[in-house]
XYZ file of C-alpha atoms in Angstrom:
786
model
C 8.951 49.118 -131.724
C 9.473 45.442 -132.386
C 6.493 43.260 -133.323
C 6.556 39.501 -133.252
C 3.692 37.083 -133.725
C 4.009 34.278 -131.218
C 2.275 30.915 -131.057
C 0.085 31.660 -128.045
C 0.391 35.373 -127.532
C 1.195 38.614 -129.248
C 3.748 40.753 -127.456
C 4.510 44.274 -128.602
C 7.292 46.064 -126.808
C 10.208 48.456 -127.074
C 13.730 47.365 -126.184
C 14.438 47.616 -122.486
C 17.697 47.621 -120.547
C 18.473 47.299 -116.845
C 19.210 50.995 -116.615
C 16.112 52.107 -118.556
C 13.174 53.713 -116.818
C 10.798 53.096 -119.742
C 8.485 50.101 -119.602
C 7.754 48.288 -122.874
C 4.128 48.131 -123.928
C 3.005 44.528 -123.812
C -0.226 43.106 -125.142
C -1.052 39.538 -124.242
C -4.041 37.569 -125.446
C -3.249 34.148 -123.996
C -0.955 32.426 -121.534
C -0.525 29.100 -119.772
C -2.683 30.145 -116.815
C -5.652 32.402 -116.139
C -7.936 33.451 -113.250
C -10.337 30.818 -111.952
C -13.447 30.827 -109.797
C -12.967 29.239 -106.368
C -16.266 30.228 -104.708
C -19.471 30.806 -106.685
C -22.314 31.935 -104.405
C -23.751 34.732 -106.518
C -25.135 35.242 -110.046
C -22.546 37.955 -110.570
C -19.575 35.611 -110.098
C -19.347 34.363 -113.699
C -19.347 37.882 -115.148
C -16.813 38.974 -112.544
C -14.619 36.025 -113.501
C -14.799 37.113 -117.138
C -13.907 40.642 -116.038
C -10.859 39.362 -114.129
C -9.801 37.174 -117.075
C -10.074 40.151 -119.406
C -8.012 42.319 -117.081
C -5.558 39.434 -116.626
C -4.239 39.948 -120.155
C -3.904 43.709 -119.730
C -1.137 45.686 -118.051
C -3.332 46.926 -115.213
C -2.131 46.021 -111.730
C -4.701 44.163 -109.632
C -4.646 46.797 -106.935
C -5.521 49.488 -109.456
C -8.135 47.248 -111.089
C -10.071 46.547 -107.906
C -9.459 49.601 -105.805
C -6.844 48.794 -103.170
C -5.537 52.006 -101.684
C -1.862 52.900 -101.460
C 1.100 52.020 -103.654
C 0.371 54.976 -105.908
C -3.022 53.795 -107.161
C -4.988 56.976 -107.716
C -8.076 55.409 -109.312
C -10.042 52.251 -108.731
C -10.412 51.489 -112.429
C -13.615 49.978 -113.812
C -15.502 46.875 -112.696
C -17.775 45.716 -115.513
C -20.435 48.389 -116.045
C -21.036 48.694 -112.321
C -21.001 51.941 -110.400
C -18.005 52.526 -108.139
C -19.402 53.821 -104.860
C -16.125 54.531 -103.071
C -13.386 53.067 -100.947
C -12.374 52.705 -97.320
C -13.235 56.343 -96.560
C -16.907 55.876 -97.507
C -19.121 56.213 -94.408
C -22.563 55.105 -95.616
C -24.485 53.226 -98.314
C -28.139 53.282 -99.353
C -29.674 49.911 -100.279
C -32.858 47.942 -99.760
C -34.639 51.222 -99.098
C -32.611 52.096 -96.009
C -29.285 53.549 -94.861
C -26.278 51.400 -93.926
C -23.335 52.852 -92.026
C -19.741 51.840 -92.744
C -16.712 51.804 -90.494
C -13.079 51.329 -91.497
C -11.672 49.182 -88.678
C -7.895 49.513 -88.690
C -5.943 46.645 -87.161
C -2.536 46.938 -85.561
C 0.369 46.417 -87.931
C 3.867 47.863 -88.015
C 3.798 51.608 -87.391
C 1.878 52.700 -90.460
C 3.586 50.277 -92.823
C 1.407 47.142 -92.841
C -1.818 47.805 -90.961
C -4.722 45.787 -92.311
C -8.194 47.197 -92.772
C -11.583 45.626 -92.200
C -14.949 46.917 -93.371
C -17.736 46.875 -90.794
C -21.373 47.602 -91.580
C -24.293 48.453 -89.324
C -27.781 49.965 -89.477
C -26.780 52.174 -86.542
C -24.325 55.024 -86.781
C -20.914 53.981 -85.497
C -20.729 57.174 -83.470
C -23.473 55.657 -81.310
C -21.689 52.328 -80.801
C -19.192 51.530 -78.038
C -15.744 50.149 -78.701
C -16.918 46.791 -77.369
C -19.865 46.732 -79.797
C -17.573 47.634 -82.701
C -15.164 44.846 -81.743
C -18.087 42.392 -81.664
C -19.086 43.418 -85.187
C -15.496 42.844 -86.342
C -15.624 39.212 -85.224
C -18.430 38.456 -87.695
C -17.188 40.635 -90.539
C -14.869 39.587 -93.411
C -11.313 39.271 -92.071
C -8.735 42.033 -92.250
C -6.584 40.830 -95.116
C -5.897 43.957 -97.146
C -4.781 47.584 -97.222
C -8.284 48.649 -98.283
C -11.286 47.782 -100.382
C -13.731 49.083 -102.990
C -17.519 49.342 -102.830
C -19.354 48.897 -106.147
C -23.001 48.557 -107.115
C -24.376 46.171 -109.758
C -27.295 46.791 -112.102
C -29.533 45.266 -109.412
C -28.558 48.167 -107.100
C -27.015 45.753 -104.607
C -23.712 46.957 -103.099
C -20.703 44.638 -103.222
C -17.319 44.931 -101.580
C -14.083 43.921 -103.357
C -11.095 42.917 -101.238
C -7.685 41.951 -102.614
C -5.698 39.688 -100.301
C -2.257 41.023 -99.438
C -0.757 38.500 -97.006
C 0.103 34.839 -96.717
C -2.433 32.445 -98.269
C -4.705 35.326 -99.331
C -2.146 36.842 -101.720
C -3.427 36.785 -105.275
C -7.044 36.185 -104.212
C -9.925 38.520 -105.022
C -12.762 38.256 -102.485
C -16.198 39.679 -103.316
C -18.866 40.189 -100.642
C -22.533 41.152 -101.061
C -24.313 43.437 -98.633
C -27.300 41.662 -97.051
C -30.472 43.384 -95.779
C -29.461 42.304 -92.261
C -26.332 44.491 -92.435
C -23.689 41.824 -92.961
C -21.152 41.177 -95.688
C -22.048 37.800 -97.210
C -19.346 35.872 -99.144
C -20.301 35.991 -102.824
C -17.291 35.124 -104.983
C -13.662 34.169 -104.576
C -11.442 34.416 -107.622
C -7.904 33.136 -107.817
C -6.162 35.686 -110.008
C -3.468 33.201 -111.038
C -3.338 29.468 -111.668
C -4.725 27.205 -108.960
C -2.775 24.211 -110.225
C 0.557 23.839 -112.005
C 0.041 21.645 -115.115
C 3.713 20.722 -115.515
C 5.710 17.576 -114.808
C 8.769 17.585 -112.574
C 11.162 18.004 -115.500
C 9.504 21.207 -116.688
C 11.474 24.476 -116.636
C 8.846 25.840 -114.240
C 10.533 24.076 -111.344
C 14.060 25.122 -112.260
C 12.766 28.707 -112.471
C 11.221 28.345 -109.004
C 14.562 27.120 -107.623
C 16.332 30.005 -109.322
C 13.905 32.477 -107.752
C 14.656 31.129 -104.293
C 18.379 31.628 -104.936
C 17.697 35.155 -106.191
C 15.585 35.956 -103.144
C 18.348 34.701 -100.840
C 20.835 36.954 -102.638
C 18.612 39.982 -101.932
C 18.604 39.343 -98.191
C 22.229 40.431 -97.894
C 21.521 43.491 -100.022
C 18.502 44.606 -98.026
C 20.701 45.068 -94.944
C 21.989 48.296 -96.472
C 18.628 49.897 -96.981
C 16.517 49.695 -93.878
C 15.922 48.409 -90.370
C 16.203 44.693 -89.831
C 13.764 44.812 -86.956
C 11.695 47.297 -85.052
C 8.016 48.154 -85.215
C 7.970 48.836 -88.968
C 9.649 45.488 -89.693
C 11.126 46.957 -92.844
C 13.180 44.029 -94.092
C 10.335 41.563 -93.549
C 7.951 43.748 -95.541
C 10.401 44.180 -98.401
C 11.222 40.490 -98.442
C 7.514 39.660 -98.506
C 6.996 42.042 -101.436
C 9.871 40.503 -103.404
C 8.600 36.971 -102.811
C 5.137 37.866 -104.014
C 6.397 39.709 -107.066
C 8.735 36.866 -108.009
C 5.746 34.538 -108.085
C 4.024 36.911 -110.530
C 6.913 36.626 -112.983
C 5.708 33.084 -113.727
C 2.051 33.949 -114.122
C 1.583 37.575 -115.229
C 4.938 39.206 -116.058
C 3.556 41.654 -118.621
C 1.721 43.570 -115.881
C 4.719 43.961 -113.578
C 6.063 47.080 -115.269
C 2.833 48.571 -116.478
C 2.453 52.070 -117.847
C 3.317 54.635 -115.172
C 5.018 52.105 -112.867
C 8.266 51.516 -114.783
C 9.862 48.889 -112.548
C 9.859 51.052 -109.467
C 8.455 51.599 -106.017
C 7.749 54.768 -104.067
C 11.480 55.278 -103.465
C 12.607 55.129 -107.084
C 12.989 52.873 -110.076
C 15.325 49.950 -110.639
C 17.993 52.166 -112.147
C 18.131 54.285 -108.982
C 18.096 51.189 -106.798
C 21.080 49.701 -108.621
C 22.964 53.000 -108.379
C 22.385 53.065 -104.624
C 23.426 49.430 -104.278
C 26.600 50.076 -106.241
C 27.515 52.829 -103.761
C 26.651 50.527 -100.878
C 28.895 47.817 -102.351
C 31.881 50.174 -102.098
C 31.706 50.236 -98.300
C 33.224 46.823 -97.625
C 34.472 43.498 -98.945
C 31.393 41.612 -97.741
C 29.103 44.214 -99.312
C 30.919 43.964 -102.636
C 30.682 40.178 -102.488
C 26.947 40.367 -101.773
C 26.365 42.786 -104.654
C 28.364 40.706 -107.112
C 26.535 37.601 -105.920
C 23.209 39.271 -106.576
C 24.205 40.403 -110.083
C 25.455 36.916 -110.930
C 22.292 35.265 -109.650
C 20.088 37.798 -111.456
C 21.710 36.775 -114.733
C 21.089 33.103 -113.988
C 17.480 33.765 -112.981
C 16.801 35.796 -116.136
C 18.069 32.888 -118.202
C 15.993 30.378 -116.244
C 12.813 32.458 -116.490
C 13.344 33.059 -120.200
C 13.573 29.299 -120.766
C 10.275 28.902 -118.922
C 8.581 31.514 -121.125
C 9.871 29.793 -124.224
C 8.648 26.394 -123.100
C 5.354 27.324 -121.378
C 4.205 30.299 -123.467
C 6.042 29.448 -126.697
C 7.572 32.908 -126.881
C 10.656 33.580 -128.995
C 13.999 33.739 -127.176
C 14.598 37.462 -127.642
C 11.166 38.396 -126.373
C 11.486 35.897 -123.516
C 14.850 37.326 -122.499
C 13.564 40.883 -122.409
C 10.351 39.935 -120.640
C 12.316 37.963 -118.027
C 14.630 40.912 -117.455
C 11.721 43.332 -117.052
C 9.768 41.011 -114.765
C 12.654 40.184 -112.434
C 13.931 43.745 -112.107
C 10.367 44.845 -111.382
C 10.072 42.170 -108.688
C 13.333 43.230 -107.051
C 12.341 46.899 -107.217
C 9.237 46.122 -105.164
C 11.395 45.334 -102.156
C 13.928 48.123 -101.906
C 13.802 51.706 -100.695
C 16.891 53.639 -99.684
C 15.197 56.277 -97.564
C 17.286 55.208 -94.536
C 20.575 54.972 -96.383
C 22.434 57.669 -98.259
C 26.212 57.161 -98.276
C 28.082 60.378 -98.958
C 31.762 59.861 -99.628
C 34.368 62.590 -99.242
C 35.989 64.266 -102.240
C 37.714 61.670 -104.416
C 36.698 58.778 -102.183
C 34.087 57.330 -104.543
C 36.644 57.053 -107.327
C 39.214 55.694 -104.895
C 36.904 52.965 -103.614
C 35.897 52.019 -107.158
C 39.526 51.744 -108.194
C 40.444 49.572 -105.204
C 37.531 47.189 -105.588
C 38.029 46.840 -109.344
C 41.719 45.971 -108.715
C 43.100 48.857 -110.749
C 46.845 49.366 -110.790
C 48.669 51.233 -108.050
C 49.750 53.854 -110.614
C 46.094 54.500 -111.464
C 45.138 54.732 -107.816
C 47.945 57.199 -107.124
C 46.428 59.606 -109.656
C 43.224 59.911 -107.622
C 43.175 62.946 -105.348
C 41.738 62.499 -101.859
C 42.225 63.721 -98.289
C 42.902 60.847 -95.901
C 41.665 62.642 -92.797
C 38.330 63.398 -94.492
C 37.805 59.721 -95.240
C 38.124 58.870 -91.556
C 36.067 61.744 -90.188
C 33.231 61.873 -92.708
C 32.584 58.148 -92.322
C 31.376 58.761 -88.785
C 28.565 61.009 -90.084
C 27.055 58.385 -92.390
C 23.574 57.090 -91.712
C 24.571 53.690 -93.018
C 26.153 51.207 -90.655
C 28.271 49.721 -93.464
C 29.568 53.105 -94.551
C 31.473 53.306 -91.273
C 33.759 50.505 -92.461
C 37.341 51.608 -93.056
C 38.398 52.052 -96.671
C 41.423 49.934 -95.727
C 39.133 46.908 -95.542
C 38.765 47.112 -99.326
C 42.531 46.858 -99.783
C 43.541 44.257 -97.216
C 44.113 41.699 -99.993
C 46.228 44.216 -101.974
C 49.311 44.964 -99.813
C 50.767 47.546 -102.208
C 47.554 49.551 -102.260
C 47.131 49.126 -98.506
C 50.616 50.492 -97.846
C 49.987 53.460 -100.155
C 46.817 54.389 -98.262
C 48.621 54.084 -94.941
C 51.452 56.248 -96.248
C 48.911 58.909 -97.201
C 47.646 59.011 -93.623
C 44.558 56.813 -93.631
C 44.162 55.624 -90.058
C 44.848 51.917 -89.455
C 42.549 52.058 -86.432
C 39.320 53.345 -87.946
C 36.665 50.904 -86.692
C 33.167 50.096 -87.848
C 29.912 50.438 -85.912
C 30.839 47.649 -83.503
C 34.549 48.374 -83.173
C 35.948 45.953 -85.771
C 39.250 47.235 -87.166
C 41.157 46.471 -90.385
C 43.606 44.339 -88.353
C 40.697 42.148 -87.221
C 39.650 41.733 -90.853
C 43.151 40.653 -91.845
C 43.027 38.074 -89.066
C 39.655 36.845 -90.301
C 41.044 36.364 -93.806
C 44.541 35.270 -92.660
C 46.310 38.036 -94.597
C 49.704 38.072 -92.882
C 51.514 40.624 -95.061
C 48.680 43.120 -94.743
C 48.652 42.626 -90.978
C 52.381 43.402 -90.850
C 51.779 46.657 -92.733
C 48.940 47.698 -90.452
C 51.049 47.041 -87.352
C 53.993 48.876 -88.905
C 51.788 51.950 -89.325
C 50.394 51.852 -85.779
C 47.483 49.417 -85.739
C 46.159 48.802 -82.238
C 46.709 45.103 -81.494
C 44.513 45.136 -78.381
C 41.461 46.994 -79.735
C 38.279 45.096 -79.021
C 34.779 45.088 -80.444
C 31.889 46.814 -78.676
C 28.121 46.687 -78.532
C 27.051 48.185 -81.893
C 25.228 51.469 -82.293
C 22.255 49.646 -83.776
C 21.592 46.306 -82.077
C 18.591 45.930 -84.362
C 20.830 46.031 -87.426
C 23.690 43.979 -85.954
C 22.257 40.991 -84.128
C 25.541 40.215 -82.374
C 25.856 38.052 -79.300
C 29.599 38.390 -78.620
C 31.620 41.540 -77.850
C 35.131 42.527 -76.748
C 36.722 40.336 -79.407
C 40.313 41.245 -80.227
C 42.381 40.594 -83.344
C 43.912 37.696 -81.409
C 40.466 36.148 -80.964
C 39.876 36.397 -84.712
C 43.314 34.929 -85.378
C 42.707 31.964 -83.060
C 39.548 31.283 -85.006
C 40.694 31.904 -88.564
C 44.432 32.494 -88.973
C 47.769 30.671 -89.089
C 50.376 30.199 -86.341
C 52.542 32.876 -87.978
C 49.704 35.346 -87.771
C 49.035 34.534 -84.103
C 52.749 34.913 -83.307
C 52.862 38.276 -85.117
C 50.097 39.662 -82.936
C 51.568 38.388 -79.675
C 55.015 39.743 -80.583
C 53.428 43.151 -81.132
C 51.558 43.498 -77.864
C 48.403 41.429 -78.271
C 47.222 40.302 -74.842
C 46.438 36.626 -74.335
C 44.385 37.399 -71.223
C 41.783 39.713 -72.814
C 38.352 38.083 -72.809
C 35.507 38.153 -75.293
C 32.067 38.302 -73.685
C 28.931 36.531 -74.888
C 25.396 37.249 -73.752
C 23.714 33.911 -74.339
C 25.017 31.946 -72.656
C 26.926 34.375 -70.429
C 30.586 33.528 -70.990
C 34.031 35.129 -70.937
C 36.605 33.542 -73.218
C 40.274 34.171 -73.946
C 41.872 33.579 -77.357
C 43.068 30.235 -75.941
C 39.440 29.222 -75.337
C 38.689 30.034 -78.963
C 41.760 28.107 -80.083
C 40.496 24.998 -78.304
C 37.043 25.398 -79.809
C 38.140 25.954 -83.402
C 40.791 23.230 -83.461
C 38.517 20.595 -81.945
C 37.771 17.895 -84.531
C 34.179 17.765 -83.306
C 33.667 21.483 -83.914
C 31.217 22.588 -86.600
C 33.784 25.173 -87.705
C 37.510 24.375 -87.704
C 40.483 26.696 -88.233
C 42.110 24.889 -91.154
C 45.172 27.172 -91.102
C 46.630 25.600 -87.946
C 48.327 22.272 -88.755
C 48.236 19.430 -86.260
C 51.956 19.610 -85.554
C 51.700 23.303 -84.556
C 48.858 23.004 -82.065
C 50.972 22.484 -78.955
C 53.226 25.443 -79.782
C 50.301 27.766 -80.480
C 48.625 26.595 -77.295
C 51.712 27.620 -75.317
C 51.781 31.040 -76.988
C 48.128 31.665 -76.177
C 48.245 30.511 -72.554
C 47.490 33.606 -70.399
C 49.392 34.494 -67.191
C 48.188 33.074 -63.892
C 45.957 35.165 -61.612
C 48.982 35.991 -59.410
C 50.986 37.074 -62.441
C 48.092 39.223 -63.711
C 48.263 41.461 -60.628
C 51.809 42.405 -61.569
C 50.919 42.725 -65.261
C 48.141 45.174 -64.371
C 50.486 47.414 -62.361
C 53.189 47.244 -65.028
C 50.748 48.243 -67.755
C 49.635 51.332 -65.802
C 53.264 52.335 -65.193
C 54.036 51.835 -68.881
C 51.010 53.933 -69.836
C 52.167 56.834 -67.655
C 55.710 56.644 -69.038
C 54.494 56.487 -72.639
C 52.159 59.448 -72.132
C 54.958 61.529 -70.616
C 57.019 60.735 -73.714
C 54.196 61.869 -75.978
C 53.333 58.343 -77.110
C 49.578 58.647 -76.679
C 48.686 55.618 -78.808
C 51.028 53.369 -76.794
C 49.687 54.731 -73.503
C 46.133 54.035 -74.688
C 46.942 50.410 -75.531
C 48.656 49.837 -72.173
C 45.549 51.086 -70.370
C 43.277 48.854 -72.441
C 45.276 45.869 -71.250
C 45.298 47.027 -67.630
C 41.550 47.577 -67.592
C 40.903 44.214 -69.229
C 42.417 42.708 -66.066
C 40.637 45.000 -63.607
C 37.835 47.139 -65.162
C 37.329 48.948 -61.817
C 40.865 50.251 -61.361
C 40.176 53.945 -60.673
C 43.725 55.042 -61.451
C 43.595 53.364 -64.862
C 40.084 54.666 -65.524
C 41.055 58.207 -64.619
C 44.065 58.043 -66.919
C 41.932 56.449 -69.642
C 39.362 59.262 -69.549
C 42.151 61.681 -70.523
C 44.403 59.508 -72.687
C 41.520 58.092 -74.763
C 40.383 61.687 -75.307
C 43.884 62.679 -76.466
C 43.840 59.646 -78.776
C 40.472 60.702 -80.297
C 38.754 57.651 -78.818
C 35.830 59.679 -77.513
C 33.537 56.794 -76.696
C 36.162 55.038 -74.595
C 36.964 58.302 -72.792
C 33.291 58.880 -71.978
C 32.853 55.311 -70.780
C 35.761 55.653 -68.333
C 34.576 59.063 -67.113
C 31.040 57.842 -66.637
C 32.130 54.877 -64.501
C 34.119 57.184 -62.217
C 31.228 59.665 -61.931
C 28.880 56.857 -60.922
C 31.184 54.888 -58.600
C 34.201 56.827 -57.327
C 34.113 58.385 -53.836
C 37.119 60.611 -54.519
C 35.774 64.100 -55.299
C 38.921 65.161 -57.164
C 38.770 62.052 -59.357
C 35.084 62.653 -60.107
C 35.723 66.332 -60.877
C 38.429 65.376 -63.388
C 36.054 62.849 -64.929
C 33.336 65.491 -65.332
C 35.812 67.887 -66.924
C 37.124 65.298 -69.376
C 33.544 64.393 -70.245
C 32.901 68.057 -70.980
C 35.893 68.236 -73.325
C 34.557 65.329 -75.376
C 30.972 66.584 -75.438
C 32.084 70.071 -76.440
C 33.944 68.748 -79.476
C 30.967 66.597 -80.406
C 28.596 69.521 -79.917
C 30.519 71.775 -82.316
C 30.711 68.966 -84.889
C 27.009 68.239 -84.523
C 26.087 71.824 -85.446
C 27.976 71.478 -88.731
C 27.128 67.897 -89.761
C 24.285 65.404 -89.705
C 25.582 63.305 -86.808
C 23.228 62.501 -83.940
C 22.982 64.863 -80.976
C 24.571 62.378 -78.569
C 27.331 59.764 -78.652
C 26.488 56.077 -78.472
C 29.345 53.840 -77.354
C 29.246 50.233 -76.241
C 25.495 50.333 -75.746
C 25.436 53.561 -73.679
C 24.382 57.110 -74.629
C 26.566 60.078 -73.673
C 26.504 63.870 -74.124
C 22.724 64.077 -73.868
C 23.264 67.486 -72.229
C 25.639 70.237 -73.428
C 29.254 70.255 -72.279
C 28.677 73.305 -70.081
C 26.818 71.177 -67.527
C 29.785 68.811 -67.226
C 32.095 71.779 -66.646
C 29.736 73.174 -63.996
C 29.697 69.810 -62.191
C 33.514 69.720 -62.253
C 33.660 73.270 -60.827
C 31.208 72.507 -58.058
C 33.316 69.549 -56.874
C 36.752 71.133 -57.163
C 37.055 74.833 -57.994
C 39.852 76.239 -60.110
C 40.377 79.319 -62.271
C 40.810 77.144 -65.348
C 37.437 75.462 -64.802
C 35.676 78.770 -64.200
C 37.171 80.215 -67.382
C 36.100 77.099 -69.302
C 32.511 77.586 -68.174
C 32.545 81.270 -69.134
C 34.027 80.415 -72.535
C 30.875 78.441 -73.350
C 28.992 81.749 -73.546
C 31.249 83.152 -76.265
C 29.581 84.317 -79.471
C 31.414 81.629 -81.425
C 28.688 79.131 -80.568
C 25.478 79.353 -82.572
C 23.226 79.059 -79.540
C 24.785 81.977 -77.636
C 24.519 85.744 -77.766
C 25.269 88.709 -75.481
C 24.039 92.248 -74.812
C 25.134 95.261 -72.776
C 22.272 97.245 -71.299
C 22.315 101.015 -70.853
C 23.660 100.688 -67.306
C 26.708 98.817 -68.719
C 25.558 95.537 -67.239
C 26.715 92.682 -69.466
C 24.534 89.596 -69.990
C 25.367 86.452 -71.912
C 22.805 83.870 -72.977
C 23.131 80.185 -73.775
C 20.015 78.586 -75.331
C 19.527 74.857 -74.877
C 16.248 73.417 -76.166
C 13.718 74.591 -73.552
C 16.085 76.206 -71.057
C 18.332 79.276 -71.089
C 21.505 79.857 -69.085
C 22.176 83.519 -68.228
C 25.687 84.626 -67.222
C 25.964 87.887 -65.285
C 28.209 89.543 -62.752
C 27.327 88.617 -59.168
C 26.647 92.265 -58.209
C 24.126 92.615 -61.046
C 20.675 91.955 -59.595
C 18.493 92.589 -62.660
C 15.644 90.093 -62.520
C 15.011 87.740 -65.471
C 11.525 89.221 -65.962
C 12.922 92.728 -66.384
C 15.815 91.443 -68.475
C 13.648 89.642 -71.021
C 11.370 92.662 -71.350
C 14.323 94.689 -72.609
C 15.901 92.217 -75.058
C 14.747 90.915 -78.442
C 16.007 87.502 -79.605
C 16.202 86.489 -83.277
C 17.671 83.675 -85.312
C 18.976 84.267 -88.809
C 18.396 80.997 -90.648
C 14.764 81.672 -91.524
C 13.966 85.301 -92.343
C 15.460 86.700 -89.132
C 12.346 85.520 -87.349
C 11.863 86.777 -83.803
C 11.257 84.324 -81.003
C 7.790 84.864 -79.620
C 7.560 84.996 -75.856
C 4.757 82.702 -74.686
C 5.510 81.713 -71.082
C 6.585 83.418 -67.874
C 10.173 83.334 -66.606
C 10.874 80.594 -64.078
C 14.286 80.086 -62.482
C 15.354 76.432 -62.233
C 18.902 76.623 -60.838
C 21.506 79.161 -59.862
C 25.236 78.388 -60.081
C 27.760 80.482 -58.129
C 31.043 81.160 -59.995
C 32.498 83.456 -57.300
C 32.412 86.787 -59.123
C 29.830 85.532 -61.654
C 26.442 83.857 -61.429
C 24.729 81.533 -63.896
C 20.955 81.540 -63.701
C 19.129 78.700 -65.438
C 15.559 79.554 -66.466
C 12.782 77.865 -68.404
C 12.749 79.366 -71.857
C 9.834 81.762 -72.385
C 10.099 81.005 -76.122
C 9.512 77.263 -76.062
C 11.860 74.960 -77.952
C 14.967 76.370 -79.616
C 17.819 74.453 -81.242
C 20.634 76.127 -83.131
C 20.956 73.146 -85.508
C 17.485 73.878 -86.838
C 16.954 77.558 -86.037
C 20.374 78.940 -86.932
C 22.636 81.580 -85.421
C 21.107 83.242 -82.362
C 21.072 87.033 -82.128
C 19.953 89.353 -79.336
C 19.696 93.111 -78.960
C 18.365 95.609 -76.433
C 14.911 97.110 -76.781
C 15.321 99.891 -74.213
C 17.402 100.709 -71.157
C 16.506 99.116 -67.818
């Protein structure tokens, strides 16, 4: 414990580091500011001001001092020698010889995250009042400005209500209301818990600290993208940003209370040490994320220095104590605005070390000693909750060609895209990294891949889609880079689409825009003397020429597929469909070839268009079957990982129903033995939601459970009714104590599907909801013979 006598205050603390969870004990007896009385309408105001000023120099948080619910405050503390009557859950008060009824009027907020409360009072029970009468009372009651309030009674036996402002201009204000005999809350006192005026001239370090805080706040905005929703009803990022802003202001006025006993620089999701650990993992997901994290750390150091200088000048604290107090206060402020409950990046074996080594620019020899499985890096990334964690690990190495080539040699896919389809080749175009682009193309990078509508349009507020690497190159890269892409199959006629305004633009359109001297953003890598040449390269074929190009691309796709060159066939079809998105031949081929190329979303998109628009029954049947193949693979993966139950691609959801329904639709349009066998295979015991039994009469039944329905497969000549069947079979699942499924509804047949010698009967489940992902392996056994 270090003790230092300061000019204006005595601070006692233990040494504290950024990674420590222990808060130093701080005792303050004076500072440059203190609470002041704004409104004085009651004899109690002066004593309440003295109470606030006394608490001001303690470590108690204002919410704990005056009874605001939430944020971990278990007790309301003490208010003078008054009696604490209760909080927002109190329903009545006795005063002036009669009973007063209380009502906690909750106002709309953001889905349980920022609802404001308002205390209403009446001499009539609120159970007797209508909603309209309650709303009328709310209009004349103190405004809803807080999460809650505290009722306390003075020595005169008059009840008062304490409200701590939580938003906008009310932040940092303590409002005290007195209960009147006429059942109203009368304004009594208003106390500003910090300084009302800043007694410093423009050259004072106070203002440089304020500027530094704004820079620090801006640096947190990029970080907060990795930890919660950027929009939506809970408005997570706004709430966290608001909390950080408020807490940063407290570092100037009351820093000793920001990490008080029991709080330790943390919020409900963890302390600062945990937050930094999570952010460090987040920073390993991409170049931009690493830049944002480094920018934050750099600015935090500057802000600590700036705040320490303010403490030294305003409070006359010694440098060492000022440094440590500034560090504690700022890390506490940042902690108030982060919670990683929506983000938990889990890297595959060895990947964390690999990413760290790449970002820290370790030698290739060091990197080669790290063991990892390339295919796991690509596949596991798709199961992450985080949008950033879907970025390819290659993006970290695009400015290190030797490392990039090593990763490609080990089998890391050059075509792994992020949540909106951006590939490593697009990143190299954005940063004009020619040598890295050559390596990616050498190892099979798709030069015509295009971006899509992201999985989370709330997280990615993007207006433009279907951008190709050539679009990025026209905007950011050199003539040599543009020529490299075109020489390796990039299509000059592919168009990026924007929503507002609705536009379709080729790479040539982007070239014109970003080489225009009047443009707000200019591609500085294209010299004046090269513009005409690049323009000629980027000029797309005429409309007459495009008809031939489209046919040639389809022919090339078929030839490449027959030769086993699935990736080439896929790229040819992308180009053909960019010319005519409704070409049924190309779409039909794409539904299969994209599937073979593990581009499940693209396969589903093509199949879905054919199902909705084609009039050729054979084409539609093939589309249904290909859709089933994709959904089946996704379904098996879903049972073993944390990925969502359906596939979202380019703004559309797919595989909402199990693959078996797609196979049944294919069979019903065009029957074949292969399709029938595929349907029957879905009832095999290998799937967790299936089981089978043989009754005493040798009749075989197979069951497929799907949420609230059950599919029953039986021989066509077996006429056992579902009611009789379910009376003779017991169903269990083995994840939780082999619990039996309780029958609670009657059997109702929904559909019957004829498979020639078999029948599938679809019934409403008599057991309610069942899902193998949550309930475990399904088991069934006979109870008695039919």
